[in-house]
């Protein structure tokens, strides 16, 4: 136990004092701060410059029934012209920004022809809204009450209420907010796995390359070395995560009120936090022991990193399946399979948590399988350590790996 | 295998290897090897490259396990505790490049169960002993090869192990440091520690070893006290450095003359003593006279030759 603690301390301190680790820890908060800075700069530039300026848009009313409601579309004002030549002249003189023609057969076709001088990807939303609003107002004028006209412009304003088994509003209302938090857990897990396993593979590679490995193995058992390393690097990864979380909270507070307001709408049911933490920890250990085994087999740190991708890809898989498929079929059997299989379990839980209810038995079996996976992974990785750590140079072929593991 | 001394050491042995074998894939790397090491002796584990020496040591260190046979260290079966009582300098050696000398020693010492303070004190004493104390805060990557080898040797003995295994300890060392290391090895022996020297440079350790185990292609070929082995494989010849004119001597079948010296090969009935008396009668000045014994290398070649 003492030796595990010694290795843990050594790995933890060596990792958090690495240049890469320190840069990694501060780079995300810095990017966040820079993004907010740029956003606010753009905001203030926009506020001061464009506020007073009103864009004028001309139009030619061929049917003759689009005379009213020409003002008051925010920063857009519409001006009627009698002939297209007048409008073109005004456009070229810079009196108006653009103009459009409402043809005489507009009622049958809905066709409107727009003329402008500036190159653009597509029409701006504000202009589209203003023209559409102007057309609607004139079309419905006199046909119905102003109240109905206003409602036609904004007919759907939904409030969703999820009921529980008793028929009362449920505490967990789901929705986008409830989906976001588990996803954050999921991405924290993947980032921790990716960064910590990177350090694990790098460290193992170095110890193989600088030949310290044999001294280590003549002092401690493979199991002690493995557990000490996984715990030390995991804790270092956790420290990085906590630092990111705290700094992002700070940045959100500094940031605009809209972003802050969005985070305030997120409801955090206790079970999400609890399951999140349980799967984060179990998930990390599962991936870390398997990564360690891969690190033992790989000849160099670089090769180990290439191998680790094989593991990271299926780990993220449930995220894509969730977005593409499970969102519409939250109770499909694929969800259950992904939840039970240890490699995909953590991410599946995080994805499904936000989409639907996960039954208790699925969670129980998935946790048991994940723990079994950790124990089995530890056993296999210890074998791989014994068998491969003293093999220098060339990485073994797949067949060799199985044969050597079998005999180890 | 030829065993020169039938009596193996008694009492609690530092190391007892009994019938161990190890196969890798299709090759038998170690084949039914047995030997033992007593407290306070320097033991040579010698043989050419690829003979199986390092595999035997890794089995003693519990890094790999033998397919058959048993190993006892200081009377105990292998385990975590026995690792702390052995000091091992591997042939493939290295240090954490980014750690300082003192940090490197302290980390490995702590893995051997030595408290930090004790480790630091001992490390400074040991570094002082080999004149490396001024370099204690240097990163190990800044050390010369010889220096870093001495640091690794310090790491090997920092926890005051009772059994010390040194795999090719003199490779990379200059003559000064080689002598220094030999001196420390003798001090360890005097302190009652057992030292195993594993090497393929057999002649290099002749003067150090009490007993040797010679291995070739995974099998023991010679085992016993060095003095007895040497006397057994002694050619009946003497080595002579002299001044003057050396006449023909009765009892000498052949002379290998070199400038100022010669080797005299004696016939069956003549002893070195008789020849010495005759030499003195001839009136030449004898500067050096010794019964010539073959170097370990030659003995090895002879034994392997006989076996094949």
XYZ file of C-alpha atoms in Angstrom:
716
model
C 0.000 0.000 0.000
C 2.834 2.359 0.907
C 4.504 1.650 -2.394
C 1.282 2.437 -4.277
C 1.160 5.741 -2.389
C 4.786 6.481 -3.287
C 4.130 5.798 -6.982
C 0.885 7.787 -6.792
C 2.713 10.813 -5.351
C 5.552 10.560 -7.841
C 3.225 10.268 -10.850
C 0.932 13.050 -9.631
C 3.736 15.524 -9.002
C 5.625 14.636 -12.193
C 2.434 15.107 -14.229
C 1.214 18.399 -12.793
C 4.667 19.922 -13.179
C 4.888 18.938 -16.855
C 4.873 21.949 -19.189
C 2.201 20.314 -21.365
C -0.097 19.835 -18.387
C 0.204 23.426 -17.190
C -0.332 24.805 -20.698
C -3.311 22.441 -21.167
C -4.824 23.592 -17.891
C -4.678 27.310 -18.642
C -5.288 27.260 -22.383
C -9.054 26.552 -22.200
C -9.867 29.305 -19.706
C -7.697 31.652 -21.781
C -9.585 30.747 -24.969
C -12.851 31.335 -23.092
C -11.698 34.722 -21.856
C -10.466 35.671 -25.314
C -13.811 34.634 -26.848
C -15.739 36.770 -24.378
C -13.357 39.656 -24.956
C -13.829 39.472 -28.729
C -17.607 39.116 -28.340
C -17.861 42.172 -26.103
C -15.588 44.150 -28.391
C -17.824 43.292 -31.345
C -20.908 44.144 -29.266
C -19.676 47.567 -28.279
C -18.506 48.312 -31.830
C -21.961 47.367 -33.122
C -23.733 49.421 -30.450
C -21.882 52.620 -31.120
C -21.721 52.472 -34.928
C -24.970 51.174 -36.350
C -27.485 52.389 -33.810
C -28.735 55.527 -35.494
C -28.418 54.337 -39.062
C -31.656 53.205 -40.697
C -31.473 51.150 -43.879
C -33.863 52.251 -46.564
C -35.303 49.654 -48.940
C -37.225 50.642 -51.993
C -40.071 48.771 -53.660
C -42.298 48.926 -56.734
C -45.904 48.014 -56.081
C -47.246 46.652 -59.388
C -50.535 45.147 -58.005
C -51.220 48.500 -56.321
C -52.328 47.062 -52.991
C -49.129 47.412 -50.964
C -49.225 51.020 -49.851
C -49.369 50.944 -46.061
C -47.187 49.831 -43.160
C -43.955 51.059 -44.766
C -42.191 52.169 -41.529
C -41.316 50.695 -38.192
C -39.455 47.468 -38.986
C -36.684 48.050 -36.509
C -33.843 49.629 -38.424
C -35.485 49.133 -41.824
C -37.724 51.594 -43.605
C -39.540 50.847 -46.862
C -39.962 53.477 -49.589
C -42.288 53.113 -52.569
C -41.052 53.998 -56.102
C -43.196 54.314 -59.183
C -40.799 52.844 -61.750
C -37.891 50.390 -61.562
C -35.674 52.984 -63.274
C -36.288 55.466 -60.403
C -35.469 52.787 -57.875
C -32.295 51.756 -59.735
C -31.182 55.362 -59.829
C -31.801 55.778 -56.114
C -29.918 52.523 -55.444
C -26.903 53.654 -57.496
C -26.952 57.076 -55.803
C -26.888 55.359 -52.432
C -30.288 56.728 -51.317
C -31.530 53.204 -50.720
C -29.673 49.982 -49.892
C -31.726 47.760 -52.164
C -35.156 47.487 -53.738
C -37.661 44.847 -54.706
C -40.456 44.535 -57.220
C -43.831 43.046 -56.339
C -45.043 41.815 -59.760
C -48.667 42.165 -60.780
C -49.217 38.392 -60.587
C -47.764 38.270 -57.074
C -50.953 36.867 -55.512
C -50.781 33.755 -57.717
C -47.013 33.156 -57.616
C -45.721 34.739 -54.375
C -42.710 35.858 -56.422
C -40.779 38.947 -55.330
C -37.680 40.118 -57.230
C -34.927 41.758 -55.203
C -32.115 44.035 -56.539
C -28.989 44.907 -54.586
C -25.401 46.001 -55.242
C -23.459 44.366 -52.398
C -22.210 40.817 -52.751
C -23.878 38.547 -50.215
C -24.235 34.894 -49.290
C -27.938 35.248 -48.715
C -30.477 37.840 -47.736
C -30.155 39.018 -44.128
C -32.733 37.762 -41.662
C -33.741 41.268 -40.668
C -34.489 42.290 -44.247
C -36.396 39.071 -44.924
C -38.465 39.551 -41.746
C -39.216 43.168 -42.573
C -40.373 42.440 -46.156
C -42.390 39.421 -45.065
C -44.050 41.425 -42.310
C -44.828 44.244 -44.708
C -46.404 41.826 -47.205
C -48.480 40.052 -44.535
C -49.795 43.300 -43.067
C -50.914 44.553 -46.465
C -52.353 41.202 -47.573
C -54.482 40.779 -44.436
C -55.465 44.443 -44.184
C -59.252 44.665 -43.828
C -59.677 40.905 -44.033
C -59.632 40.341 -40.289
C -58.998 42.081 -36.960
C -55.568 43.476 -36.036
C -55.478 40.961 -33.180
C -55.684 38.038 -35.617
C -53.083 39.646 -37.855
C -50.694 39.926 -34.881
C -51.336 36.287 -33.953
C -50.752 35.056 -37.506
C -47.345 36.660 -37.329
C -46.495 34.638 -34.209
C -48.879 31.679 -34.014
C -46.897 29.115 -31.923
C -45.534 29.792 -28.471
C -45.216 26.409 -26.746
C -44.969 25.662 -23.061
C -44.094 21.995 -22.357
C -45.068 20.280 -19.126
C -43.989 16.728 -18.428
C -46.296 14.799 -16.088
C -45.150 11.982 -13.766
C -47.108 8.770 -12.969
C -49.463 10.617 -10.577
C -50.388 13.141 -13.221
C -48.593 15.973 -11.435
C -45.859 17.995 -13.175
C -42.590 15.998 -12.927
C -39.593 17.414 -11.077
C -37.286 16.589 -13.980
C -38.820 18.447 -16.917
C -36.191 17.178 -19.410
C -35.575 19.290 -22.446
C -32.386 20.881 -23.677
C -31.199 22.017 -20.244
C -31.499 18.507 -18.789
C -29.648 17.131 -21.826
C -26.720 19.524 -21.525
C -25.457 18.663 -18.037
C -25.032 14.909 -18.597
C -23.321 15.744 -21.894
C -20.895 17.972 -20.026
C -20.109 15.012 -17.739
C -19.622 12.860 -20.812
C -17.178 15.245 -22.408
C -15.327 15.797 -19.158
C -14.889 12.023 -18.959
C -13.615 11.733 -22.513
C -11.227 14.659 -22.039
C -9.920 13.209 -18.767
C -9.402 9.832 -20.419
C -7.706 11.385 -23.414
C -5.366 13.645 -21.442
C -4.571 11.240 -18.587
C -4.069 8.287 -20.885
C -1.812 10.474 -22.988
C 0.361 11.093 -19.946
C 0.155 7.435 -18.932
C 1.318 6.248 -22.334
C 3.975 8.944 -22.513
C 5.266 8.020 -19.035
C 5.337 4.297 -19.758
C 7.022 4.930 -23.080
C 9.696 7.049 -21.381
C 10.283 4.467 -18.673
C 10.684 1.827 -21.323
C 12.918 4.015 -23.443
C 15.142 5.225 -20.574
C 15.235 1.721 -19.100
C 13.994 2.687 -15.635
C 11.267 0.079 -15.976
C 13.439 -2.812 -14.884
C 14.474 -1.026 -11.690
C 10.827 -0.214 -10.969
C 9.711 -3.796 -11.518
C 12.520 -5.086 -9.309
C 11.198 -2.864 -6.504
C 7.407 -3.121 -6.787
C 4.876 -5.545 -8.244
C 3.246 -4.872 -11.613
C -0.084 -4.435 -9.838
C 1.309 -1.784 -7.483
C 2.951 0.058 -10.358
C -0.252 -0.037 -12.393
C -2.596 1.071 -9.600
C -0.219 3.815 -8.440
C 0.123 5.205 -11.936
C -3.589 5.079 -12.772
C -4.520 6.783 -9.488
C -1.794 9.423 -9.756
C -2.596 10.373 -13.332
C -6.347 10.173 -12.715
C -6.026 12.616 -9.849
C -3.920 14.924 -11.998
C -6.604 14.720 -14.721
C -9.263 15.467 -12.120
C -7.341 18.523 -10.906
C -7.267 19.790 -14.490
C -11.026 19.193 -14.845
C -11.844 20.976 -11.587
C -9.649 23.872 -12.673
C -11.472 24.045 -16.031
C -14.878 23.836 -14.347
C -14.131 26.550 -11.805
C -12.609 28.839 -14.396
C -15.500 28.281 -16.811
C -17.971 29.184 -14.059
C -16.006 32.350 -13.507
C -15.956 33.081 -17.228
C -19.698 32.486 -17.516
C -20.235 35.039 -14.769
C -17.980 37.483 -16.574
C -19.700 36.724 -19.846
C -22.872 38.179 -21.261
C -26.111 37.866 -19.382
C -27.675 35.777 -22.141
C -25.161 32.985 -21.710
C -25.445 33.280 -17.937
C -29.213 33.216 -18.188
C -29.092 30.003 -20.209
C -27.034 28.240 -17.545
C -29.468 29.387 -14.892
C -32.290 27.580 -16.674
C -30.534 24.223 -16.326
C -32.178 22.097 -13.704
C -29.873 19.700 -11.951
C -31.667 16.733 -10.430
C -29.601 15.043 -7.675
C -29.564 11.671 -9.425
C -27.869 13.196 -12.472
C -25.030 14.522 -10.315
C -24.716 11.227 -8.409
C -24.764 9.015 -11.504
C -22.509 11.471 -13.268
C -19.849 11.196 -10.566
C -20.163 7.386 -10.278
C -19.820 6.835 -14.033
C -17.118 9.458 -14.365
C -14.942 7.648 -11.791
C -15.736 4.085 -12.923
C -15.392 5.086 -16.563
C -12.009 6.676 -15.946
C -10.654 3.612 -14.136
C -11.941 1.243 -16.781
C -10.316 3.128 -19.622
C -7.140 3.875 -17.660
C -6.327 0.232 -16.865
C -6.925 -0.786 -20.464
C -4.812 2.124 -21.709
C -2.066 1.010 -19.322
C -2.190 -2.469 -20.839
C -1.926 -0.968 -24.324
C 0.969 1.175 -23.112
C 2.769 -1.919 -21.895
C 2.368 -3.650 -25.245
C 3.325 -0.638 -27.379
C 7.043 -0.140 -27.980
C 7.015 3.653 -27.810
C 4.806 6.431 -26.475
C 3.830 7.378 -30.041
C 2.688 3.881 -30.865
C 0.705 3.741 -27.617
C -1.154 6.916 -28.531
C -2.092 5.427 -31.903
C -3.413 2.312 -30.173
C -5.411 4.378 -27.681
C -7.549 5.812 -30.489
C -9.015 2.327 -30.958
C -10.477 2.691 -27.467
C -11.520 6.342 -27.543
C -13.609 5.934 -30.719
C -16.101 3.376 -29.321
C -16.200 5.399 -26.107
C -17.603 8.407 -27.976
C -19.850 6.275 -30.221
C -22.956 6.522 -27.956
C -22.847 10.300 -28.349
C -23.372 10.087 -32.114
C -25.900 7.251 -31.850
C -27.679 9.372 -29.253
C -27.843 12.438 -31.474
C -28.797 10.552 -34.639
C -30.993 7.718 -33.423
C -31.780 7.532 -29.691
C -33.166 11.068 -29.598
C -36.214 9.843 -31.499
C -36.181 6.278 -30.111
C -35.023 6.745 -26.516
C -36.192 3.312 -25.337
C -34.747 1.266 -28.198
C -32.845 -1.914 -27.294
C -29.655 -0.411 -28.810
C -29.641 2.060 -25.915
C -29.758 -0.820 -23.413
C -26.957 -2.713 -25.152
C -24.723 0.358 -25.236
C -25.479 0.986 -21.559
C -24.495 -2.524 -20.500
C -21.302 -2.836 -22.572
C -18.489 -1.416 -20.385
C -16.649 0.424 -23.188
C -19.753 2.382 -24.209
C -21.499 2.390 -20.803
C -20.348 5.742 -19.345
C -21.121 7.842 -22.432
C -24.425 5.960 -23.011
C -25.553 6.713 -19.495
C -24.723 10.395 -19.924
C -26.502 10.599 -23.276
C -29.588 8.628 -22.229
C -29.907 10.447 -18.917
C -30.881 13.580 -20.774
C -33.180 11.788 -23.248
C -35.334 9.457 -21.193
C -35.680 7.462 -18.009
C -33.101 4.648 -17.593
C -34.473 1.698 -15.652
C -32.827 0.849 -12.335
C -31.866 -2.669 -13.400
C -29.972 -1.341 -16.404
C -27.973 1.009 -14.200
C -27.294 -1.749 -11.643
C -26.170 -4.317 -14.236
C -24.145 -1.715 -16.105
C -22.295 -0.675 -12.920
C -21.611 -4.328 -12.024
C -20.276 -5.027 -15.529
C -18.166 -1.884 -15.443
C -16.621 -2.888 -12.096
C -16.044 -6.405 -13.442
C -14.446 -4.768 -16.478
C -12.116 -2.741 -14.236
C -11.042 -5.850 -12.285
C -10.601 -7.887 -15.465
C -8.785 -4.994 -17.134
C -6.450 -4.662 -14.149
C -5.685 -8.374 -14.292
C -5.020 -8.296 -18.023
C -2.995 -5.093 -17.853
C -0.845 -6.536 -15.035
C -0.209 -9.547 -17.262
C 0.677 -7.294 -20.164
C 3.061 -5.353 -17.893
C 4.802 -8.541 -16.854
C 4.997 -9.882 -20.371
C 5.810 -6.830 -22.450
C 7.393 -4.124 -20.344
C 10.851 -5.542 -20.686
C 10.526 -6.065 -24.418
C 12.333 -3.172 -25.997
C 12.220 -2.023 -29.566
C 9.726 -3.780 -31.771
C 6.040 -4.040 -30.899
C 4.728 -7.622 -30.987
C 2.228 -8.819 -33.607
C -1.381 -9.467 -32.621
C -0.987 -13.250 -32.588
C 2.116 -12.947 -30.440
C 0.283 -10.688 -27.992
C -2.416 -13.279 -27.351
C 0.089 -16.117 -27.071
C 2.353 -14.228 -24.669
C -0.592 -13.022 -22.559
C -1.855 -16.576 -22.355
C 1.462 -17.796 -21.059
C 2.257 -14.844 -18.760
C 27.939 -29.887 -15.465
C 31.239 -30.092 -13.637
C 31.007 -29.277 -9.961
C 34.302 -28.556 -8.333
C 33.119 -28.362 -4.735
C 30.537 -30.882 -3.688
C 29.850 -29.067 -0.434
C 27.396 -26.220 -1.048
C 27.264 -23.409 1.542
C 25.258 -24.183 4.650
C 23.197 -22.090 7.119
C 20.689 -19.507 5.850
C 21.673 -18.967 2.270
C 21.417 -15.575 0.618
C 20.112 -17.223 -2.502
C 19.003 -20.709 -3.344
C 18.149 -21.511 -6.954
C 16.850 -25.045 -7.448
C 16.190 -26.554 -10.866
C 14.733 -23.479 -12.574
C 13.807 -23.512 -16.252
C 12.339 -20.879 -18.542
C 11.119 -21.184 -22.103
C 10.277 -18.283 -24.430
C 8.214 -19.298 -27.449
C 10.194 -22.242 -28.824
C 13.563 -21.609 -27.158
C 14.602 -22.910 -23.743
C 16.506 -19.951 -22.355
C 17.238 -21.421 -18.927
C 17.387 -25.166 -18.522
C 17.307 -26.775 -15.066
C 19.745 -24.403 -13.372
C 20.677 -24.782 -9.694
C 23.150 -22.860 -7.537
C 23.320 -21.104 -4.211
C 25.027 -18.065 -2.762
C 26.218 -17.766 0.859
C 26.252 -14.615 2.979
C 29.476 -12.634 2.639
C 30.631 -14.101 -0.647
C 31.166 -12.634 -4.069
C 29.640 -14.961 -6.597
C 30.264 -14.867 -10.321
C 27.424 -15.668 -12.701
C 29.393 -15.908 -15.900
C 28.817 -16.921 -19.461
C 28.764 -15.488 -22.966
C 26.097 -13.100 -24.260
C 22.704 -14.756 -24.582
C 23.611 -17.580 -22.200
C 20.590 -16.859 -19.978
C 22.194 -14.813 -17.167
C 19.783 -11.875 -17.310
C 16.774 -14.195 -17.506
C 17.979 -15.951 -14.336
C 18.374 -12.596 -12.579
C 14.909 -11.442 -13.664
C 13.484 -14.629 -12.203
C 15.343 -13.974 -8.935
C 13.876 -10.444 -8.938
C 10.355 -11.870 -9.471
C 10.007 -9.822 -12.656
C 9.347 -12.982 -14.641
C 8.438 -16.382 -13.268
C 10.243 -19.651 -13.918
C 8.262 -22.384 -15.699
C 9.593 -24.858 -13.156
C 11.936 -24.947 -10.163
C 12.106 -22.818 -7.021
C 14.008 -19.749 -5.894
C 14.528 -18.719 -2.271
C 15.999 -15.398 -1.258
C 17.378 -15.174 2.282
C 15.360 -18.251 3.198
C 12.030 -16.864 1.921
C 10.032 -17.591 -1.200
C 9.929 -14.698 -3.655
C 7.518 -11.889 -2.928
C 7.217 -8.198 -2.134
C 9.366 -8.506 0.993
C 12.256 -10.234 -0.758
C 12.376 -7.434 -3.374
C 13.216 -4.961 -0.612
C 16.160 -7.106 0.532
C 17.829 -7.324 -2.885
C 19.755 -4.601 -4.652
C 19.742 -4.969 -8.420
C 21.742 -3.102 -11.024
C 20.240 -4.147 -14.367
C 22.314 -4.405 -17.501
C 19.765 -2.259 -19.355
C 20.050 0.722 -17.063
C 18.671 4.198 -17.022
C 17.442 7.059 -14.879
C 14.582 9.543 -15.052
C 16.221 12.186 -17.224
C 14.344 15.135 -15.794
C 14.879 14.276 -12.131
C 17.918 15.420 -10.193
C 20.468 12.912 -8.932
C 19.222 13.170 -5.361
C 15.530 12.962 -6.400
C 16.225 9.840 -8.463
C 17.958 8.087 -5.584
C 15.279 9.163 -3.119
C 12.367 7.950 -5.297
C 13.759 4.465 -5.863
C 14.811 4.239 -2.194
C 11.262 5.074 -1.147
C 10.002 2.289 -3.419
C 12.305 -0.009 -1.456
C 10.588 1.098 1.750
C 13.200 3.588 3.006
C 11.800 6.691 4.767
C 12.526 9.937 2.924
C 14.848 11.449 5.525
C 16.934 8.288 5.867
C 17.108 8.002 2.089
C 18.398 11.566 1.733
C 21.041 11.122 4.453
C 22.296 7.844 2.992
C 22.222 9.232 -0.533
C 24.484 12.132 0.484
C 26.894 9.777 2.251
C 27.086 7.503 -0.769
C 27.511 10.388 -3.211
C 30.295 11.711 -0.980
C 31.964 8.288 -1.119
C 32.183 8.452 -4.948
C 32.866 12.217 -5.110
C 29.511 12.974 -6.745
C 28.052 15.082 -3.937
C 28.664 18.367 -5.813
C 26.456 16.977 -8.614
C 23.509 16.029 -6.385
C 21.158 18.678 -7.788
C 22.062 18.149 -11.436
C 19.500 16.547 -13.713
C 20.604 13.026 -14.497
C 20.620 13.783 -18.228
C 23.516 16.176 -17.565
C 25.729 13.427 -16.124
C 28.423 11.577 -18.030
C 27.842 7.879 -18.699
C 30.281 6.811 -16.019
C 28.783 9.206 -13.469
C 25.251 8.065 -14.139
C 26.395 4.473 -13.761
C 27.815 5.286 -10.343
C 24.505 6.947 -9.408
C 22.704 3.784 -10.493
C 25.053 1.765 -8.334
C 24.187 4.045 -5.392
C 20.500 3.385 -6.107
C 21.266 -0.337 -6.034
C 22.716 -0.252 -2.519
C 20.868 2.684 -0.891
C 18.484 0.382 0.995
C 21.379 -1.677 2.408
C 20.285 -4.926 0.799
C 21.658 -8.249 1.985
C 21.896 -9.609 -1.551
C 23.277 -7.423 -4.324
C 23.024 -8.424 -7.972
C 25.155 -6.498 -10.445
C 24.618 -7.209 -14.138
C 27.704 -6.180 -16.162
C 28.715 -3.645 -13.503
C 31.988 -2.529 -15.094
C 30.707 -1.824 -18.606
C 31.178 1.894 -19.462
C 33.450 2.564 -16.472
C 36.933 4.033 -16.814
C 39.818 2.347 -14.929
C 39.587 4.788 -11.989
C 35.885 4.212 -11.455
C 36.301 0.477 -12.042
C 38.778 0.345 -9.172
C 36.472 2.468 -7.008
C 33.573 0.121 -7.690
C 35.684 -2.942 -6.917
C 36.746 -1.337 -3.648
C 33.106 -0.759 -2.657
C 32.203 -4.321 -3.641
C 34.912 -5.619 -1.298
C 33.594 -3.339 1.456
C 30.110 -4.781 0.953
C 31.513 -8.296 1.189
C 33.367 -7.354 4.374
C 30.045 -6.105 5.733
C 28.600 -9.595 5.288
C 26.621 -8.843 2.112
C 26.423 -11.309 -0.746
C 27.274 -9.945 -4.158
C 26.442 -11.641 -7.454
C 28.446 -10.376 -10.411
C 26.977 -11.293 -13.751
C 29.171 -10.748 -16.758
C 30.348 -12.088 -20.062
C 33.792 -10.531 -19.510
C 34.956 -13.413 -17.395
C 38.538 -12.298 -16.884
C 37.394 -8.972 -15.462
C 35.966 -10.487 -12.296
C 38.481 -13.265 -11.629
C 40.173 -11.391 -8.829
C 36.824 -10.613 -7.162
C 34.933 -13.876 -7.041
C 34.973 -16.551 -4.351
C 32.830 -18.937 -6.350
C 31.418 -18.978 -9.853
C 28.567 -20.481 -11.805
C 29.353 -20.733 -15.484
C 26.440 -20.944 -17.901
C 26.265 -21.635 -21.624
C 23.119 -21.856 -23.779
C 20.893 -21.927 -20.700
C 22.714 -24.769 -19.011
C 25.207 -24.726 -16.155
C 28.609 -25.916 -17.315
C 30.820 -25.257 -14.316
C 30.094 -24.498 -10.678
C 32.332 -24.177 -7.649
C 35.145 -22.353 -5.878
C 37.209 -20.274 -8.224
C 40.539 -21.318 -6.699
C 39.710 -25.000 -7.068
C 38.455 -24.545 -10.609
C 41.637 -22.755 -11.531
C 43.819 -25.369 -9.940
C 41.842 -28.118 -11.664
C 42.282 -26.531 -15.068
C 45.892 -25.570 -14.361
C 48.258 -26.430 -17.173
C 51.459 -27.994 -15.811
C 53.500 -24.937 -16.689
C 55.273 -22.003 -15.046
C 55.711 -18.396 -16.046
C 59.184 -16.891 -15.679
C 60.609 -13.362 -15.994
C 64.397 -13.387 -15.875
C 67.716 -11.764 -16.744
C 70.612 -13.758 -18.145
C 71.051 -16.757 -20.387
C 68.495 -19.514 -19.827
C 69.914 -22.999 -20.523
C 67.981 -26.156 -21.388
C 66.360 -27.650 -18.267
C 65.481 -31.296 -17.638
C 61.749 -31.880 -17.093
C 60.754 -29.027 -19.461
C 59.052 -30.378 -22.571
C 58.447 -27.050 -24.330
C 59.351 -23.355 -24.048
C 57.191 -20.413 -25.199
C 59.831 -17.699 -25.312
C 59.030 -13.988 -25.273
C 61.541 -11.145 -24.799
C 62.629 -11.241 -21.134
C 60.120 -13.928 -20.191
C 59.047 -17.426 -21.053
C 56.461 -20.081 -20.287
C 57.950 -23.477 -19.418
C 55.674 -26.478 -20.000
C 56.660 -29.285 -17.600
C 56.527 -33.036 -18.055
C 54.376 -35.338 -15.889
C 56.928 -35.994 -13.159
C 58.252 -32.458 -12.758
C 56.774 -29.937 -10.276
C 57.221 -26.141 -10.352
C 59.207 -26.477 -7.107
C 61.886 -28.714 -8.729
C 62.234 -26.327 -11.693
C 62.609 -23.287 -9.393
C 65.492 -24.990 -7.547
C 67.174 -25.850 -10.842
C 66.719 -22.312 -12.143
C 68.425 -20.832 -9.085
C 71.322 -23.263 -9.582
C 71.861 -21.914 -13.128
C 72.645 -18.493 -11.661
C 70.172 -16.379 -13.695
C 68.308 -13.514 -11.999
C 64.638 -14.475 -11.460
C 62.411 -11.400 -11.407
C 59.072 -13.213 -11.366
C 58.144 -16.846 -11.068
C 54.574 -18.159 -10.940
C 52.605 -21.260 -11.577
C 50.555 -20.305 -14.585
C 46.804 -20.765 -14.348
C 44.582 -20.328 -17.370
C 42.250 -17.305 -17.405
C 38.505 -18.025 -16.914
C 37.911 -17.348 -20.579
C 40.225 -20.205 -21.548
C 38.654 -22.501 -18.966
C 35.235 -21.670 -20.369
C 36.333 -22.436 -23.911
C 37.910 -25.699 -22.740
C 34.803 -26.792 -20.798
C 32.425 -25.895 -23.607
C 34.753 -27.624 -26.064
C 34.769 -30.788 -23.955
C 30.969 -30.757 -23.631
C 30.494 -30.427 -27.353
